[in-house]
Amino acid sequence: MLKDLFTKNNTKKRKYATIPTETIKSDVPEGIMTKCPSCKKIMYTKELNKNLKVCIHCGHHFQMNSRERLESFLDEGSFEEINENMISKNPLNFPDYLEKLEKDREKSKLNEAVVTGIGTVNGHKIVVAIMDATFRMGSMGSVVGEKITLAIEKADELSVPFIIFTASGGARMQEGALSLMQMAKTSVALKRFSDNGGLIISMMTHPTTGGVSASFASLGDYNFAEPEALIGFAGRRVIEQSIREELPEDFQTAEFLLKHGQLDAIISRLDLVNQITNILEIHQPGGELEW
Ligand SMILES: [Zn+2]
């Protein structure tokens, strides 16, 4: 049964034609300029991208896909992807699931909602897993869980830190209980890695919700988040209806969670490489620190 959960994608990567976006109506010229959803100011997209997709006026963090994240975080040319060809099957025969996966593969140019591999940050070797919200909203099915587990085991094998960037709508409903199982599986893998002395850093990005927030995203030795990231288990309305109380305005934001002790720090993307490098240096076996 377990072997039926996923398979390898043996089809060659195809190239897709781009469709002109003339039909999109916007008050901002498409592509050249970007409007910040937070401060409403307009800036050159090029300038925004150069600033790691952080608004140059107000510091708002735009969402990044896994490729952009890799480029901004790892040393150039250091990334070596692992298990990239693993793709989901349809173990519960959920209607239209395979078609939806195929569409997301075309759109995102990814095989699944997480990219895993080995790379370096300022010369420090790490294993990294980066979730991508452009694929099925970053939801966690059996392949996402398996790839993350294999990445943790790879970090254990190499005795290097494991860093995960989360962005997820939670467990993937099309795989039902098999998706929920991934919470336990990834948590056990992290516990084993931790018992062997492994360092785990979780970086929660917008949005990190559902079963992902309730498992590996919150199990780091360090639990960090990007500014204003939405982090939570159930949605605001569901909670308000069940406890019959109005929730605070900033509920389920990174800032709220930091105030209440669920996060260790909020780190701006512009400062991330420096901060993570410091932590990697502190935890380097036999490393020397100058005070
Ligand atoms: Zn802004």
mmCIF file of C-alpha atoms and ligand atoms in Angstrom:
data_model
loop_
_atom_site.group_PDB
_atom_site.id
_atom_site.type_symbol
_atom_site.label_atom_id
_atom_site.label_comp_id
_atom_site.label_asym_id
_atom_site.label_seq_id
_atom_site.Cartn_x
_atom_site.Cartn_y
_atom_site.Cartn_z
ATOM 1 C CA MET A 1 0.000 0.000 0.000
ATOM 2 C CA LEU A 2 2.694 2.475 1.011
ATOM 3 C CA LYS A 3 4.570 2.005 -2.239
ATOM 4 C CA ASP A 4 1.448 3.163 -4.091
ATOM 5 C CA LEU A 5 1.573 6.611 -2.528
ATOM 6 C CA PHE A 6 4.100 8.151 -4.816
ATOM 7 C CA THR A 7 6.118 7.494 -7.886
ATOM 8 C CA LYS A 8 8.878 9.056 -9.936
ATOM 9 C CA ASN A 9 8.100 11.590 -12.568
ATOM 10 C CA ASN A 10 10.007 10.268 -15.519
ATOM 11 C CA THR A 11 8.635 12.651 -18.073
ATOM 12 C CA LYS A 12 11.178 15.141 -19.320
ATOM 13 C CA LYS A 13 10.785 18.721 -18.226
ATOM 14 C CA ARG A 14 8.805 20.466 -20.914
ATOM 15 C CA LYS A 15 8.969 24.056 -21.883
ATOM 16 C CA TYR A 16 5.778 26.035 -21.930
ATOM 17 C CA ALA A 17 4.928 29.033 -24.014
ATOM 18 C CA THR A 18 4.112 32.210 -22.145
ATOM 19 C CA ILE A 19 0.705 33.683 -22.745
ATOM 20 C CA PRO A 20 0.579 37.445 -23.250
ATOM 21 C CA THR A 21 -1.151 39.192 -20.368
ATOM 22 C CA GLU A 22 -2.726 41.997 -22.370
ATOM 23 C CA THR A 23 -6.145 41.234 -20.974
ATOM 24 C CA ILE A 24 -5.156 41.930 -17.368
ATOM 25 C CA LYS A 25 -6.446 45.331 -16.360
ATOM 26 C CA SER A 26 -4.523 47.187 -13.715
ATOM 27 C CA ASP A 27 -3.761 50.750 -12.712
ATOM 28 C CA VAL A 28 -0.102 49.749 -12.642
ATOM 29 C CA PRO A 29 1.795 48.866 -15.852
ATOM 30 C CA GLU A 30 2.041 45.083 -15.846
ATOM 31 C CA GLY A 31 5.446 43.688 -14.955
ATOM 32 C CA ILE A 32 7.464 46.907 -14.860
ATOM 33 C CA MET A 33 5.906 48.357 -11.716
ATOM 34 C CA THR A 34 4.547 46.704 -8.579
ATOM 35 C CA LYS A 35 2.124 48.163 -6.068
ATOM 36 C CA CYS A 36 2.713 47.318 -2.429
ATOM 37 C CA PRO A 37 -0.451 45.849 -0.884
ATOM 38 C CA SER A 38 0.541 47.247 2.502
ATOM 39 C CA CYS A 39 1.587 50.891 1.919
ATOM 40 C CA LYS A 40 -0.022 51.161 -1.566
ATOM 41 C CA LYS A 41 3.103 52.795 -2.952
ATOM 42 C CA ILE A 42 4.328 51.908 -6.417
ATOM 43 C CA MET A 43 7.892 50.864 -7.182
ATOM 44 C CA TYR A 44 9.920 49.346 -9.993
ATOM 45 C CA THR A 45 9.586 45.543 -9.939
ATOM 46 C CA LYS A 46 13.309 45.303 -10.692
ATOM 47 C CA GLU A 47 14.102 47.397 -7.638
ATOM 48 C CA LEU A 48 11.742 45.300 -5.506
ATOM 49 C CA ASN A 49 13.315 42.051 -6.698
ATOM 50 C CA LYS A 50 16.785 43.411 -6.006
ATOM 51 C CA ASN A 51 15.620 44.121 -2.460
ATOM 52 C CA LEU A 52 14.636 40.421 -2.052
ATOM 53 C CA LYS A 53 10.971 41.260 -2.621
ATOM 54 C CA VAL A 54 10.826 43.438 0.476
ATOM 55 C CA CYS A 55 8.958 46.746 -0.104
ATOM 56 C CA ILE A 56 11.508 49.534 -0.316
ATOM 57 C CA HIS A 57 9.054 51.939 1.384
ATOM 58 C CA CYS A 58 7.478 50.021 4.269
ATOM 59 C CA GLY A 59 9.354 46.710 4.543
ATOM 60 C CA HIS A 60 6.358 44.576 3.561
ATOM 61 C CA HIS A 61 7.525 41.063 2.648
ATOM 62 C CA PHE A 62 6.047 39.875 -0.648
ATOM 63 C CA GLN A 63 5.672 36.123 -1.023
ATOM 64 C CA MET A 64 8.623 34.293 -2.543
ATOM 65 C CA ASN A 65 8.561 31.048 -4.457
ATOM 66 C CA SER A 66 11.057 28.278 -3.727
ATOM 67 C CA ARG A 67 13.421 29.278 -6.535
ATOM 68 C CA GLU A 68 13.606 32.891 -5.369
ATOM 69 C CA ARG A 69 14.113 31.701 -1.808
ATOM 70 C CA LEU A 70 16.972 29.420 -2.795
ATOM 71 C CA GLU A 71 18.662 32.174 -4.757
ATOM 72 C CA SER A 72 18.356 34.681 -1.930
ATOM 73 C CA PHE A 73 19.423 32.348 0.862
ATOM 74 C CA LEU A 74 22.071 29.895 -0.341
ATOM 75 C CA ASP A 75 25.561 30.567 -1.663
ATOM 76 C CA GLU A 76 25.477 30.888 -5.424
ATOM 77 C CA GLY A 77 25.735 27.571 -7.237
ATOM 78 C CA SER A 78 25.853 25.557 -4.001
ATOM 79 C CA PHE A 79 22.423 23.938 -4.208
ATOM 80 C CA GLU A 80 22.126 20.275 -5.064
ATOM 81 C CA GLU A 81 18.528 19.096 -5.156
ATOM 82 C CA ILE A 82 17.503 15.682 -3.788
ATOM 83 C CA ASN A 83 14.398 13.576 -4.537
ATOM 84 C CA GLU A 84 13.230 16.131 -7.100
ATOM 85 C CA ASN A 85 11.382 13.594 -9.246
ATOM 86 C CA MET A 86 9.008 12.267 -6.605
ATOM 87 C CA ILE A 87 5.370 12.919 -7.503
ATOM 88 C CA SER A 88 2.022 12.138 -5.877
ATOM 89 C CA LYS A 89 -0.319 9.372 -6.968
ATOM 90 C CA ASN A 90 -3.987 9.390 -6.088
ATOM 91 C CA PRO A 91 -4.208 6.842 -3.255
ATOM 92 C CA LEU A 92 -7.806 7.697 -2.308
ATOM 93 C CA ASN A 93 -9.006 8.088 -5.903
ATOM 94 C CA PHE A 94 -10.058 11.640 -5.137
ATOM 95 C CA PRO A 95 -11.907 13.084 -8.146
ATOM 96 C CA ASP A 96 -9.786 15.309 -10.426
ATOM 97 C CA TYR A 97 -6.780 15.166 -8.077
ATOM 98 C CA LEU A 98 -4.313 13.934 -10.707
ATOM 99 C CA GLU A 99 -5.473 16.608 -13.166
ATOM 100 C CA LYS A 100 -5.029 19.304 -10.538
ATOM 101 C CA LEU A 101 -1.510 18.068 -9.772
ATOM 102 C CA GLU A 102 -0.645 18.096 -13.465
ATOM 103 C CA LYS A 103 -1.901 21.674 -13.804
ATOM 104 C CA ASP A 104 0.146 22.785 -10.798
ATOM 105 C CA ARG A 105 3.230 21.086 -12.204
ATOM 106 C CA GLU A 106 2.815 23.060 -15.418
ATOM 107 C CA LYS A 107 2.143 26.334 -13.635
ATOM 108 C CA SER A 108 4.866 26.114 -11.011
ATOM 109 C CA LYS A 109 7.463 24.053 -12.932
ATOM 110 C CA LEU A 110 7.751 22.000 -9.744
ATOM 111 C CA ASN A 111 6.926 18.346 -9.130
ATOM 112 C CA GLU A 112 5.579 18.967 -5.623
ATOM 113 C CA ALA A 113 5.020 21.630 -2.977
ATOM 114 C CA VAL A 114 8.449 21.317 -1.373
ATOM 115 C CA VAL A 115 11.985 21.526 -2.752
ATOM 116 C CA THR A 116 14.724 19.785 -0.760
ATOM 117 C CA GLY A 117 18.472 19.592 -1.108
ATOM 118 C CA ILE A 118 21.978 20.272 0.138
ATOM 119 C CA GLY A 119 23.660 23.656 -0.032
ATOM 120 C CA THR A 120 25.817 26.144 1.834
ATOM 121 C CA VAL A 121 25.102 29.416 3.656
ATOM 122 C CA ASN A 122 28.262 31.530 3.844
ATOM 123 C CA GLY A 123 30.220 28.300 3.463
ATOM 124 C CA HIS A 124 28.285 26.338 6.119
ATOM 125 C CA LYS A 125 26.869 23.119 4.748
ATOM 126 C CA ILE A 126 23.177 22.531 5.477
ATOM 127 C CA VAL A 127 20.226 20.513 4.280
ATOM 128 C CA VAL A 128 17.324 22.755 3.350
ATOM 129 C CA ALA A 129 13.631 22.195 2.631
ATOM 130 C CA ILE A 130 11.643 25.008 1.053
ATOM 131 C CA MET A 131 7.878 24.809 0.740
ATOM 132 C CA ASP A 132 6.289 26.517 -2.240
ATOM 133 C CA ALA A 133 2.792 27.985 -1.956
ATOM 134 C CA THR A 134 2.430 28.151 -5.737
ATOM 135 C CA PHE A 135 1.938 24.359 -5.809
ATOM 136 C CA ARG A 136 -1.433 23.278 -4.295
ATOM 137 C CA MET A 137 -1.085 26.186 -1.819
ATOM 138 C CA GLY A 138 1.924 24.452 -0.307
ATOM 139 C CA SER A 139 -0.356 21.775 1.109
ATOM 140 C CA MET A 140 1.199 18.693 2.677
ATOM 141 C CA GLY A 141 0.405 15.334 1.133
ATOM 142 C CA SER A 142 2.380 12.113 1.370
ATOM 143 C CA VAL A 143 5.102 13.278 -1.029
ATOM 144 C CA VAL A 144 5.691 16.551 0.841
ATOM 145 C CA GLY A 145 5.927 14.603 4.113
ATOM 146 C CA GLU A 146 8.215 11.996 2.582
ATOM 147 C CA LYS A 147 10.546 14.546 0.979
ATOM 148 C CA ILE A 148 10.844 16.487 4.241
ATOM 149 C CA THR A 149 11.496 13.268 6.177
ATOM 150 C CA LEU A 150 14.172 12.173 3.692
ATOM 151 C CA ALA A 151 15.766 15.623 3.905
ATOM 152 C CA ILE A 152 15.910 15.407 7.718
ATOM 153 C CA GLU A 153 17.477 11.944 7.415
ATOM 154 C CA LYS A 154 19.993 13.320 4.923
ATOM 155 C CA ALA A 155 20.961 16.060 7.409
ATOM 156 C CA ASP A 156 21.387 13.336 10.042
ATOM 157 C CA GLU A 157 23.548 11.232 7.727
ATOM 158 C CA LEU A 158 25.767 14.211 6.855
ATOM 159 C CA SER A 159 25.730 15.626 10.425
ATOM 160 C CA VAL A 160 24.756 19.084 9.196
ATOM 161 C CA PRO A 161 21.955 21.450 10.335
ATOM 162 C CA PHE A 162 18.465 21.176 8.873
ATOM 163 C CA ILE A 163 16.697 24.392 7.879
ATOM 164 C CA ILE A 164 13.095 24.497 6.727
ATOM 165 C CA PHE A 165 11.148 27.372 5.184
ATOM 166 C CA THR A 166 7.446 26.741 5.620
ATOM 167 C CA ALA A 167 4.587 28.155 3.521
ATOM 168 C CA SER A 168 1.492 26.041 3.588
ATOM 169 C CA GLY A 169 -2.276 25.910 3.704
ATOM 170 C CA GLY A 170 -1.988 22.762 5.860
ATOM 171 C CA ALA A 171 -2.624 19.086 5.226
ATOM 172 C CA ARG A 172 -3.787 18.229 1.688
ATOM 173 C CA MET A 173 -7.428 17.226 1.787
ATOM 174 C CA GLN A 174 -7.235 15.051 -1.343
ATOM 175 C CA GLU A 175 -5.050 12.584 0.561
ATOM 176 C CA GLY A 176 -7.128 12.642 3.752
ATOM 177 C CA ALA A 177 -5.673 10.728 6.694
ATOM 178 C CA LEU A 178 -2.508 9.986 4.706
ATOM 179 C CA SER A 179 -1.768 13.739 4.780
ATOM 180 C CA LEU A 180 -2.397 13.880 8.519
ATOM 181 C CA MET A 181 0.012 10.963 9.020
ATOM 182 C CA GLN A 182 2.802 13.174 7.686
ATOM 183 C CA MET A 183 2.584 15.301 10.840
ATOM 184 C CA ALA A 184 3.597 12.320 12.956
ATOM 185 C CA LYS A 185 6.162 11.044 10.466
ATOM 186 C CA THR A 186 8.043 14.328 10.097
ATOM 187 C CA SER A 187 7.888 14.956 13.857
ATOM 188 C CA VAL A 188 9.437 11.567 14.630
ATOM 189 C CA ALA A 189 12.188 12.174 12.070
ATOM 190 C CA LEU A 190 12.984 15.528 13.716
ATOM 191 C CA LYS A 191 13.053 13.928 17.177
ATOM 192 C CA ARG A 192 15.526 11.270 15.999
ATOM 193 C CA PHE A 193 17.694 13.916 14.339
ATOM 194 C CA SER A 194 17.569 16.051 17.483
ATOM 195 C CA ASP A 195 18.486 13.070 19.714
ATOM 196 C CA ASN A 196 21.540 12.566 17.506
ATOM 197 C CA GLY A 197 22.563 16.157 18.183
ATOM 198 C CA GLY A 198 21.142 17.705 14.999
ATOM 199 C CA LEU A 199 20.319 21.414 14.799
ATOM 200 C CA ILE A 200 16.861 22.348 13.473
ATOM 201 C CA ILE A 201 15.929 25.842 12.337
ATOM 202 C CA SER A 202 12.359 26.582 11.263
ATOM 203 C CA MET A 203 11.636 29.742 9.306
ATOM 204 C CA MET A 204 7.900 30.301 9.003
ATOM 205 C CA THR A 205 6.805 32.431 6.086
ATOM 206 C CA HIS A 206 3.406 33.735 5.063
ATOM 207 C CA PRO A 207 1.191 31.714 5.353
ATOM 208 C CA THR A 208 2.013 28.737 7.605
ATOM 209 C CA THR A 209 -1.213 27.114 8.737
ATOM 210 C CA GLY A 210 -2.993 23.863 9.608
ATOM 211 C CA GLY A 211 -1.079 20.606 10.018
ATOM 212 C CA VAL A 212 2.210 22.192 8.982
ATOM 213 C CA SER A 213 2.091 24.790 11.758
ATOM 214 C CA ALA A 214 1.083 21.984 14.140
ATOM 215 C CA SER A 215 4.056 19.770 13.273
ATOM 216 C CA PHE A 216 7.536 20.445 11.894
ATOM 217 C CA ALA A 217 7.123 24.227 11.517
ATOM 218 C CA SER A 218 6.925 24.576 15.311
ATOM 219 C CA LEU A 219 9.520 21.946 16.209
ATOM 220 C CA GLY A 220 12.749 23.790 15.518
ATOM 221 C CA ASP A 221 15.458 24.410 18.077
ATOM 222 C CA TYR A 222 14.888 27.896 16.731
ATOM 223 C CA ASN A 223 11.446 28.904 15.529
ATOM 224 C CA PHE A 224 11.603 32.079 13.464
ATOM 225 C CA ALA A 225 9.162 33.891 11.220
ATOM 226 C CA GLU A 226 9.111 36.621 8.627
ATOM 227 C CA PRO A 227 7.421 39.925 9.601
ATOM 228 C CA GLU A 228 3.610 39.907 9.450
ATOM 229 C CA ALA A 229 3.463 36.240 8.436
ATOM 230 C CA LEU A 230 0.131 34.561 9.102
ATOM 231 C CA ILE A 231 0.763 31.542 11.331
ATOM 232 C CA GLY A 232 -2.002 29.458 12.867
ATOM 233 C CA PHE A 233 -3.818 26.168 13.045
ATOM 234 C CA ALA A 234 -7.539 26.725 12.436
ATOM 235 C CA GLY A 235 -8.885 29.835 10.719
ATOM 236 C CA ARG A 236 -9.985 32.900 12.670
ATOM 237 C CA ARG A 237 -13.700 32.446 11.929
ATOM 238 C CA VAL A 238 -13.734 28.802 13.029
ATOM 239 C CA ILE A 239 -12.106 29.715 16.347
ATOM 240 C CA GLU A 240 -14.381 32.706 16.933
ATOM 241 C CA GLN A 241 -17.429 30.572 16.300
ATOM 242 C CA SER A 242 -16.317 27.800 18.633
ATOM 243 C CA ILE A 243 -15.181 29.961 21.562
ATOM 244 C CA ARG A 244 -17.846 32.639 20.911
ATOM 245 C CA GLU A 245 -15.396 35.437 21.464
ATOM 246 C CA GLU A 246 -13.912 38.078 19.237
ATOM 247 C CA LEU A 247 -10.204 37.599 18.633
ATOM 248 C CA PRO A 248 -7.624 40.402 18.734
ATOM 249 C CA GLU A 249 -6.862 42.204 15.465
ATOM 250 C CA ASP A 250 -3.288 40.889 15.220
ATOM 251 C CA PHE A 251 -4.240 37.315 16.179
ATOM 252 C CA GLN A 252 -2.226 34.646 14.289
ATOM 253 C CA THR A 253 0.407 37.095 13.074
ATOM 254 C CA ALA A 254 4.104 36.510 13.668
ATOM 255 C CA GLU A 255 4.148 39.598 15.926
ATOM 256 C CA PHE A 256 1.330 38.214 18.116
ATOM 257 C CA LEU A 257 3.028 34.822 18.415
ATOM 258 C CA LEU A 258 6.363 36.397 19.341
ATOM 259 C CA LYS A 259 4.654 38.393 22.103
ATOM 260 C CA HIS A 260 3.099 35.184 23.462
ATOM 261 C CA GLY A 261 6.233 33.062 23.381
ATOM 262 C CA GLN A 262 5.602 30.831 20.403
ATOM 263 C CA LEU A 263 8.389 32.324 18.308
ATOM 264 C CA ASP A 264 12.027 33.011 19.153
ATOM 265 C CA ALA A 265 12.385 35.948 16.781
ATOM 266 C CA ILE A 266 11.013 37.699 13.744
ATOM 267 C CA ILE A 267 13.731 38.097 11.161
ATOM 268 C CA SER A 268 13.616 40.385 8.160
ATOM 269 C CA ARG A 269 14.541 38.709 4.913
ATOM 270 C CA LEU A 270 17.199 41.373 4.421
ATOM 271 C CA ASP A 271 18.966 40.239 7.574
ATOM 272 C CA LEU A 272 18.287 36.513 7.335
ATOM 273 C CA VAL A 273 21.576 35.251 5.893
ATOM 274 C CA ASN A 274 23.558 37.152 8.558
ATOM 275 C CA GLN A 275 21.419 35.921 11.432
ATOM 276 C CA ILE A 276 21.409 32.301 10.270
ATOM 277 C CA THR A 277 25.175 32.416 9.652
ATOM 278 C CA ASN A 278 25.684 33.554 13.266
ATOM 279 C CA ILE A 279 23.604 30.662 14.558
ATOM 280 C CA LEU A 280 25.396 28.144 12.333
ATOM 281 C CA GLU A 281 28.732 29.440 13.614
ATOM 282 C CA ILE A 282 27.658 29.162 17.253
ATOM 283 C CA HIS A 283 26.591 25.552 16.705
ATOM 284 C CA GLN A 284 29.518 24.507 14.557
ATOM 285 C CA PRO A 285 31.269 21.537 16.171
ATOM 286 C CA GLY A 286 34.708 22.671 17.330
ATOM 287 C CA GLY A 287 34.039 26.127 15.950
ATOM 288 C CA GLU A 288 35.747 29.171 17.342
ATOM 289 C CA LEU A 289 33.933 32.320 18.266
ATOM 290 C CA GLU A 290 35.468 35.689 18.806
ATOM 291 C CA TRP A 291 33.704 37.769 21.414
HETATM 292 ZN ZN ZN B 1 5.064 48.940 1.131
#
